[in-house]
Amino acid sequence: MNPFLTAIVSILVFGFLIFIHEFGHYITARLFKVTIEEFSIGMGPRIFSRVSNKTGIRYSIAAFPIGGFVSMPGENGAYDEEDPEGIDYSLDPNTFDKKPAWQRFIIAAAGAAVNISAGVLAMVLLTSLIKIGDTTVREFHTAEVIGSDVSSADTGLMLNDEILRIDGKRVRILDELSYEIMRKGNEPVDILVRRNGEELLIEDVVFPKASESGVEFGIMDFKVSEIKDRTFGNIMSYSLRKSVLIVRMCWESLYDLLTGRYGLGAVSGPVGISAAIGSAAKEGFTSLLYIVVLISINLGVMNLLPLPALDGGRLLVLIGEMITRRKLPPKVEMAINGIGLILLMGLSVVILIKDFITLLF
């Protein structure tokens, strides 16, 4: 895809996902009548800005579409008693810090909740447009297609087997099946199938393997039956199961990164994601929509990590406050968020450099 078009599509995708995330914070803050200074899409210098005569809220679009914010006095535990506009927020009863903890919790969680919800809704649309599969073996791929002489058919699987579990993990749809084989198929696995109406455990099934970025994974070497009965219930069930799988993939990928199965080379930032968006857009609408679903759900899940500078870090502080009935000292909260932001920005720079090197070489 043309680099210019890739950049445009990426900006639109990032901009939309950032907008709905921040809108989640914004709309819940408005619901609880929290004072809002600014609602910005993007970071850095403003390229557009307007102050509402009715609410006094500044609405902005900034130069770099890599983030956004809803600025609320008192959200970091403290605020200047008098800001540059001359407003004394110590007299304002509606600053973020003066709201009950449960309201602040909802506001902090709303951004991630909107991203995940939007991803699920987009998944329903995607599922209604594409073929969906079950877990019944319909046809084995040839060695020429797989690029390997290893076949699961040689170690016990048969045509028309309905796969129920892989190493004890229940699978009900094609995506769950392919993910379990990818994740666990680098080693022999035990597979529970339904064959001729009876359940049968097949031990030590071997799948073809491949590797990428130093990570070895299994390859599903067969096709499955298509689900022909495309009822509303089937589409909703499939969409929800696939969305839950994406959440699980996000958490397990993070676990694999921390435990050393994946290296930093497997992690992508805005540049790497933009390249993936460009490739998906070139393949068609459904491929692009799937990438948007992945990014939206992952953005929501990652923001819920209990780390400083992320929504999850604030939620953790608020949970502690609700349990102990005591607020974290403002200076301590600001210091924690500041350190977390520095570390997060440092990691972002490292990933950005890695992405550029990958694209160039």
Protein backbone atom coordinates (compact mmCIF):
# COMPACT_ATOMS: atom_id res chain seq x y z
CA MET A 1 0.00 0.00 0.00
CA ASN A 2 1.18 3.53 -0.77
CA PRO A 3 3.03 4.92 2.30
CA PHE A 4 0.96 8.11 2.17
CA LEU A 5 -2.32 6.17 2.17
CA THR A 6 -0.97 3.92 4.95
CA ALA A 7 -0.25 7.00 7.04
CA ILE A 8 -3.72 8.44 6.40
CA VAL A 9 -5.51 5.17 7.24
CA SER A 10 -3.34 4.71 10.35
CA ILE A 11 -4.06 8.24 11.57
CA LEU A 12 -7.79 7.68 11.05
CA VAL A 13 -7.70 4.36 12.92
CA PHE A 14 -5.56 5.65 15.80
CA GLY A 15 -7.53 8.89 15.95
CA PHE A 16 -10.87 7.07 16.14
CA LEU A 17 -9.73 4.62 18.82
CA ILE A 18 -8.14 7.39 20.88
CA PHE A 19 -11.27 9.51 20.48
CA ILE A 20 -13.66 6.83 21.77
CA HIS A 21 -11.27 6.02 24.63
CA GLU A 22 -11.09 9.62 25.79
CA PHE A 23 -14.78 10.10 25.09
CA GLY A 24 -15.46 7.34 27.63
CA HIS A 25 -13.60 9.37 30.26
CA TYR A 26 -15.23 12.59 29.07
CA ILE A 27 -18.85 11.46 29.02
CA THR A 28 -18.69 9.81 32.45
CA ALA A 29 -16.96 12.90 33.88
CA ARG A 30 -19.76 15.04 32.46
CA LEU A 31 -22.31 12.59 33.88
CA PHE A 32 -20.89 13.12 37.38
CA LYS A 33 -20.55 16.89 36.78
CA VAL A 34 -16.75 16.90 37.08
CA THR A 35 -15.01 20.11 36.04
CA ILE A 36 -13.16 19.59 32.74
CA GLU A 37 -10.48 21.96 31.46
CA GLU A 38 -9.67 20.36 28.10
CA PHE A 39 -10.60 17.42 25.89
CA SER A 40 -7.74 16.75 23.45
CA ILE A 41 -7.23 14.20 20.70
CA GLY A 42 -3.51 13.80 20.06
CA MET A 43 -0.50 15.05 21.97
CA GLY A 44 1.90 17.95 21.56
CA PRO A 45 1.20 21.37 19.99
CA ARG A 46 -2.45 22.15 19.27
CA ILE A 47 -3.37 22.43 15.58
CA PHE A 48 -7.02 23.17 16.35
CA SER A 49 -8.59 24.46 19.54
CA ARG A 50 -11.94 25.92 20.54
CA VAL A 51 -13.37 26.88 23.94
CA SER A 52 -17.08 26.24 24.44
CA ASN A 53 -18.94 29.37 25.50
CA LYS A 54 -21.48 27.22 27.32
CA THR A 55 -19.21 24.92 29.36
CA GLY A 56 -15.81 26.61 29.23
CA ILE A 57 -14.23 23.32 28.10
CA ARG A 58 -11.42 23.58 25.55
CA TYR A 59 -11.71 21.05 22.69
CA SER A 60 -8.41 20.43 20.88
CA ILE A 61 -6.73 18.39 18.17
CA ALA A 62 -2.99 18.11 18.68
CA ALA A 63 -0.19 17.43 16.21
CA PHE A 64 0.73 13.88 17.15
CA PRO A 65 -2.08 11.25 16.95
CA ILE A 66 -0.47 8.92 19.51
CA GLY A 67 -2.62 9.70 22.50
CA GLY A 68 -5.10 12.09 24.00
CA PHE A 69 -6.40 13.29 27.33
CA VAL A 70 -9.29 14.70 29.30
CA SER A 71 -7.82 17.28 31.67
CA MET A 72 -9.68 17.49 34.98
CA PRO A 73 -8.42 19.61 37.90
CA GLY A 74 -7.39 17.39 40.80
CA GLU A 75 -7.08 14.19 38.71
CA ASN A 76 -3.45 13.67 39.75
CA GLY A 77 -4.16 14.19 43.40
CA ALA A 78 -3.38 17.90 43.44
CA TYR A 79 -3.73 21.09 41.41
CA ASP A 80 -2.43 24.60 41.43
CA GLU A 81 -4.71 26.75 43.52
CA GLU A 82 -4.77 29.21 40.64
CA ASP A 83 -4.27 28.13 37.05
CA PRO A 84 -3.12 30.30 34.11
CA GLU A 85 -6.75 31.21 33.39
CA GLY A 86 -7.08 32.69 36.87
CA ILE A 87 -9.50 30.09 38.20
CA ASP A 88 -9.12 29.10 41.86
CA TYR A 89 -9.98 25.38 41.78
CA SER A 90 -9.65 25.05 45.55
CA LEU A 91 -13.10 26.68 45.70
CA ASP A 92 -14.57 24.42 43.00
CA PRO A 93 -16.67 21.59 44.54
CA ASN A 94 -16.61 19.63 41.26
CA THR A 95 -12.89 18.94 40.78
CA PHE A 96 -12.00 15.30 40.19
CA ASP A 97 -10.42 14.78 43.62
CA LYS A 98 -13.56 16.00 45.42
CA LYS A 99 -15.82 13.38 43.85
CA PRO A 100 -16.60 10.07 45.65
CA ALA A 101 -14.13 7.26 44.98
CA TRP A 102 -16.71 5.12 43.19
CA GLN A 103 -17.41 7.92 40.70
CA ARG A 104 -13.70 8.45 40.06
CA PHE A 105 -13.35 4.67 39.57
CA ILE A 106 -16.05 4.66 36.87
CA ILE A 107 -14.49 7.66 35.12
CA ALA A 108 -11.02 6.05 35.15
CA ALA A 109 -12.34 2.69 33.86
CA ALA A 110 -14.64 4.15 31.20
CA GLY A 111 -11.99 4.66 28.51
CA ALA A 112 -10.87 1.03 28.51
CA ALA A 113 -14.48 -0.16 28.79
CA VAL A 114 -15.46 1.81 25.67
CA ASN A 115 -12.50 0.44 23.68
CA ILE A 116 -13.32 -3.14 24.62
CA SER A 117 -17.04 -2.65 23.95
CA ALA A 118 -16.34 -1.05 20.56
CA GLY A 119 -14.06 -3.97 19.71
CA VAL A 120 -16.77 -6.47 20.56
CA LEU A 121 -19.37 -4.61 18.47
CA ALA A 122 -16.95 -4.47 15.53
CA MET A 123 -16.32 -8.19 16.00
CA VAL A 124 -20.07 -8.86 15.63
CA LEU A 125 -20.01 -6.95 12.32
CA LEU A 126 -16.90 -8.83 11.19
CA THR A 127 -18.35 -12.22 12.10
CA SER A 128 -21.49 -11.45 10.10
CA LEU A 129 -19.34 -10.78 7.01
CA ILE A 130 -16.90 -13.73 7.02
CA LYS A 131 -17.02 -17.50 7.05
CA ILE A 132 -16.81 -19.02 10.52
CA GLY A 133 -15.63 -22.49 11.42
CA ASP A 134 -16.14 -25.10 14.12
CA THR A 135 -13.57 -27.61 15.43
CA THR A 136 -14.34 -30.64 13.23
CA VAL A 137 -11.46 -31.85 11.02
CA ARG A 138 -12.61 -31.68 7.41
CA GLU A 139 -9.43 -31.95 5.34
CA PHE A 140 -5.70 -32.34 6.04
CA HIS A 141 -3.28 -30.06 4.20
CA THR A 142 -0.60 -31.65 2.05
CA ALA A 143 3.10 -31.47 2.89
CA GLU A 144 3.55 -29.06 -0.03
CA VAL A 145 1.05 -26.61 1.44
CA ILE A 146 2.43 -26.81 4.98
CA GLY A 147 6.06 -26.99 3.95
CA SER A 148 6.69 -29.88 6.34
CA ASP A 149 6.49 -33.67 6.30
CA VAL A 150 5.17 -33.65 9.87
CA SER A 151 1.40 -34.18 10.10
CA SER A 152 -1.02 -34.50 13.00
CA ALA A 153 -2.74 -37.22 10.92
CA ASP A 154 0.33 -39.42 11.46
CA THR A 155 0.01 -39.16 15.25
CA GLY A 156 -3.67 -39.93 15.77
CA LEU A 157 -6.01 -37.30 14.36
CA MET A 158 -8.56 -38.44 11.77
CA LEU A 159 -11.04 -36.86 9.39
CA ASN A 160 -14.38 -35.94 11.02
CA ASP A 161 -12.83 -35.83 14.52
CA GLU A 162 -14.51 -33.08 16.54
CA ILE A 163 -11.76 -31.57 18.68
CA LEU A 164 -13.01 -30.80 22.19
CA ARG A 165 -9.88 -30.02 24.19
CA ILE A 166 -6.18 -29.39 23.59
CA ASP A 167 -4.01 -30.18 26.61
CA GLY A 168 -7.15 -29.83 28.74
CA LYS A 169 -8.19 -26.44 27.28
CA ARG A 170 -11.75 -26.39 25.92
CA VAL A 171 -12.12 -25.23 22.30
CA ARG A 172 -15.47 -24.50 20.66
CA ILE A 173 -14.65 -22.36 17.61
CA LEU A 174 -11.99 -22.32 14.92
CA ASP A 175 -10.14 -19.34 16.39
CA GLU A 176 -9.76 -20.99 19.81
CA LEU A 177 -8.56 -24.16 18.11
CA SER A 178 -5.98 -22.45 15.91
CA TYR A 179 -4.70 -20.35 18.84
CA GLU A 180 -4.20 -23.38 21.11
CA ILE A 181 -2.34 -25.22 18.36
CA MET A 182 -0.18 -22.16 17.68
CA ARG A 183 0.60 -21.64 21.37
CA LYS A 184 1.04 -25.25 22.49
CA GLY A 185 1.74 -27.09 19.25
CA ASN A 186 5.48 -26.48 19.43
CA GLU A 187 5.42 -29.55 21.72
CA PRO A 188 3.41 -32.80 21.46
CA VAL A 189 -0.08 -32.23 22.86
CA ASP A 190 -2.92 -34.39 24.17
CA ILE A 191 -6.16 -33.90 22.26
CA LEU A 192 -9.65 -34.93 23.35
CA VAL A 193 -11.91 -35.61 20.35
CA ARG A 194 -15.40 -36.88 19.71
CA ARG A 195 -15.15 -39.71 17.18
CA ASN A 196 -18.19 -41.70 16.05
CA GLY A 197 -20.18 -40.32 18.97
CA GLU A 198 -17.62 -41.27 21.62
CA GLU A 199 -14.99 -39.18 23.39
CA LEU A 200 -11.40 -40.32 22.86
CA LEU A 201 -8.12 -38.92 24.23
CA ILE A 202 -5.29 -38.93 21.70
CA GLU A 203 -1.93 -38.51 23.38
CA ASP A 204 1.20 -36.83 22.04
CA VAL A 205 -0.20 -35.42 18.81
CA VAL A 206 2.56 -33.70 16.83
CA PHE A 207 1.97 -30.64 14.62
CA PRO A 208 4.26 -28.97 12.08
CA LYS A 209 6.25 -26.09 13.56
CA ALA A 210 7.50 -22.72 12.42
CA SER A 211 9.35 -19.85 14.05
CA GLU A 212 9.27 -16.07 13.81
CA SER A 213 11.29 -13.47 15.74
CA GLY A 214 12.92 -16.35 17.59
CA VAL A 215 9.56 -17.77 18.78
CA GLU A 216 8.58 -21.33 17.85
CA PHE A 217 4.89 -22.14 17.39
CA GLY A 218 2.65 -24.90 16.06
CA ILE A 219 0.84 -24.86 12.72
CA MET A 220 -2.72 -26.12 12.27
CA ASP A 221 -2.33 -28.54 9.37
CA PHE A 222 -5.99 -29.13 8.53
CA LYS A 223 -9.18 -27.33 7.58
CA VAL A 224 -12.34 -27.45 9.67
CA SER A 225 -16.02 -27.51 8.78
CA GLU A 226 -17.79 -24.22 8.14
CA ILE A 227 -20.69 -23.26 10.42
CA LYS A 228 -23.56 -22.98 7.94
CA ASP A 229 -26.32 -22.14 10.43
CA ARG A 230 -25.64 -18.40 10.69
CA THR A 231 -28.34 -17.47 13.19
CA PHE A 232 -28.21 -14.32 15.30
CA GLY A 233 -27.41 -16.45 18.34
CA ASN A 234 -24.55 -18.25 16.58
CA ILE A 235 -23.03 -14.98 15.34
CA MET A 236 -23.27 -13.37 18.79
CA SER A 237 -21.85 -16.45 20.54
CA TYR A 238 -18.96 -16.72 18.06
CA SER A 239 -18.22 -12.99 18.33
CA LEU A 240 -18.16 -13.02 22.12
CA ARG A 241 -15.96 -16.11 22.28
CA LYS A 242 -13.55 -14.59 19.76
CA SER A 243 -13.46 -11.28 21.67
CA VAL A 244 -12.75 -13.09 24.95
CA LEU A 245 -9.98 -14.97 23.12
CA ILE A 246 -8.38 -11.68 22.05
CA VAL A 247 -8.40 -10.47 25.66
CA ARG A 248 -6.78 -13.75 26.71
CA MET A 249 -4.22 -13.50 23.91
CA CYS A 250 -3.28 -10.04 25.14
CA TRP A 251 -2.71 -11.19 28.73
CA GLU A 252 -0.88 -14.36 27.71
CA SER A 253 1.34 -12.47 25.27
CA LEU A 254 2.32 -10.13 28.10
CA TYR A 255 3.02 -13.14 30.33
CA ASP A 256 5.14 -14.72 27.58
CA LEU A 257 7.07 -11.46 27.20
CA LEU A 258 7.77 -11.24 30.93
CA THR A 259 8.77 -14.92 31.17
CA GLY A 260 11.09 -14.73 28.18
CA ARG A 261 9.21 -16.78 25.60
CA TYR A 262 8.85 -13.65 23.45
CA GLY A 263 11.62 -11.10 23.06
CA LEU A 264 11.33 -7.37 22.50
CA GLY A 265 11.41 -8.09 18.76
CA ALA A 266 7.86 -9.45 19.02
CA VAL A 267 6.54 -6.15 20.42
CA SER A 268 5.29 -3.41 18.10
CA GLY A 269 4.57 0.27 18.65
CA PRO A 270 2.75 2.83 16.47
CA VAL A 271 5.14 2.38 13.51
CA GLY A 272 4.85 -1.41 13.46
CA ILE A 273 1.10 -1.25 13.98
CA SER A 274 0.79 1.28 11.15
CA ALA A 275 2.58 -1.15 8.84
CA ALA A 276 0.12 -3.89 9.86
CA ILE A 277 -2.81 -1.52 9.25
CA GLY A 278 -1.46 -0.73 5.78
CA SER A 279 -1.11 -4.41 4.90
CA ALA A 280 -4.60 -5.17 6.20
CA ALA A 281 -6.13 -2.25 4.29
CA LYS A 282 -4.52 -3.55 1.11
CA GLU A 283 -6.11 -6.98 1.63
CA GLY A 284 -9.61 -5.58 2.06
CA PHE A 285 -12.21 -4.23 4.45
CA THR A 286 -12.60 -7.35 6.59
CA SER A 287 -8.85 -7.63 7.18
CA LEU A 288 -8.68 -3.96 8.17
CA LEU A 289 -11.71 -4.38 10.43
CA TYR A 290 -10.05 -7.32 12.20
CA ILE A 291 -6.92 -5.24 12.84
CA VAL A 292 -9.11 -2.45 14.26
CA VAL A 293 -10.82 -4.99 16.55
CA LEU A 294 -7.45 -6.29 17.75
CA ILE A 295 -6.07 -2.81 18.43
CA SER A 296 -9.23 -1.57 20.15
CA ILE A 297 -9.52 -4.54 22.52
CA ASN A 298 -5.78 -4.60 23.20
CA LEU A 299 -5.79 -0.85 23.89
CA GLY A 300 -8.53 -1.37 26.45
CA VAL A 301 -6.86 -4.35 28.10
CA MET A 302 -3.40 -2.78 28.25
CA ASN A 303 -4.81 0.39 29.79
CA LEU A 304 -6.22 -1.72 32.62
CA LEU A 305 -2.79 -2.98 33.63
CA PRO A 306 -2.14 -1.88 37.25
CA LEU A 307 0.84 0.29 36.30
CA PRO A 308 1.49 3.97 37.09
CA ALA A 309 0.47 6.40 34.32
CA LEU A 310 -2.11 3.90 32.99
CA ASP A 311 -5.79 3.83 33.87
CA GLY A 312 -5.22 0.54 35.67
CA GLY A 313 -2.73 2.20 38.01
CA ARG A 314 -5.31 4.82 38.97
CA LEU A 315 -7.93 2.10 39.46
CA LEU A 316 -5.58 0.26 41.81
CA VAL A 317 -5.10 3.43 43.89
CA LEU A 318 -8.86 3.98 44.00
CA ILE A 319 -9.50 0.40 45.10
CA GLY A 320 -7.02 0.95 47.93
CA GLU A 321 -8.79 4.18 48.84
CA MET A 322 -12.21 2.50 48.89
CA ILE A 323 -10.88 -0.29 51.12
CA THR A 324 -8.91 1.85 53.58
CA ARG A 325 -11.13 4.96 53.38
CA ARG A 326 -7.93 7.00 53.06
CA LYS A 327 -6.60 8.90 50.05
CA LEU A 328 -3.05 8.52 48.86
CA PRO A 329 -1.14 11.77 49.62
CA PRO A 330 -1.27 14.00 46.50
CA LYS A 331 2.52 14.40 46.28
CA VAL A 332 3.01 10.62 46.47
CA GLU A 333 0.42 9.99 43.75
CA MET A 334 1.97 12.64 41.50
CA ALA A 335 5.46 11.19 42.03
CA ILE A 336 4.28 7.64 41.22
CA ASN A 337 2.48 8.78 38.07
CA GLY A 338 5.48 10.87 37.02
CA ILE A 339 7.93 7.97 37.37
CA GLY A 340 5.50 5.65 35.59
CA LEU A 341 5.12 8.11 32.71
CA ILE A 342 8.90 8.44 32.32
CA LEU A 343 9.33 4.65 32.21
CA LEU A 344 6.43 4.28 29.77
CA MET A 345 7.83 6.95 27.46
CA GLY A 346 11.27 5.34 27.63
CA LEU A 347 9.83 1.95 26.62
CA SER A 348 7.89 3.65 23.81
CA VAL A 349 11.08 5.20 22.43
CA VAL A 350 12.87 1.82 22.49
CA ILE A 351 9.98 0.13 20.66
CA LEU A 352 9.78 3.01 18.16
CA ILE A 353 13.49 2.63 17.32
CA LYS A 354 13.04 -1.14 17.00
CA ASP A 355 10.10 -0.67 14.61
CA PHE A 356 12.09 1.72 12.40
CA ILE A 357 15.03 -0.69 12.27
CA THR A 358 12.67 -3.56 11.35
CA LEU A 359 11.11 -1.52 8.53
CA LEU A 360 14.46 -0.35 7.18
CA PHE A 361 16.29 -3.65 7.30
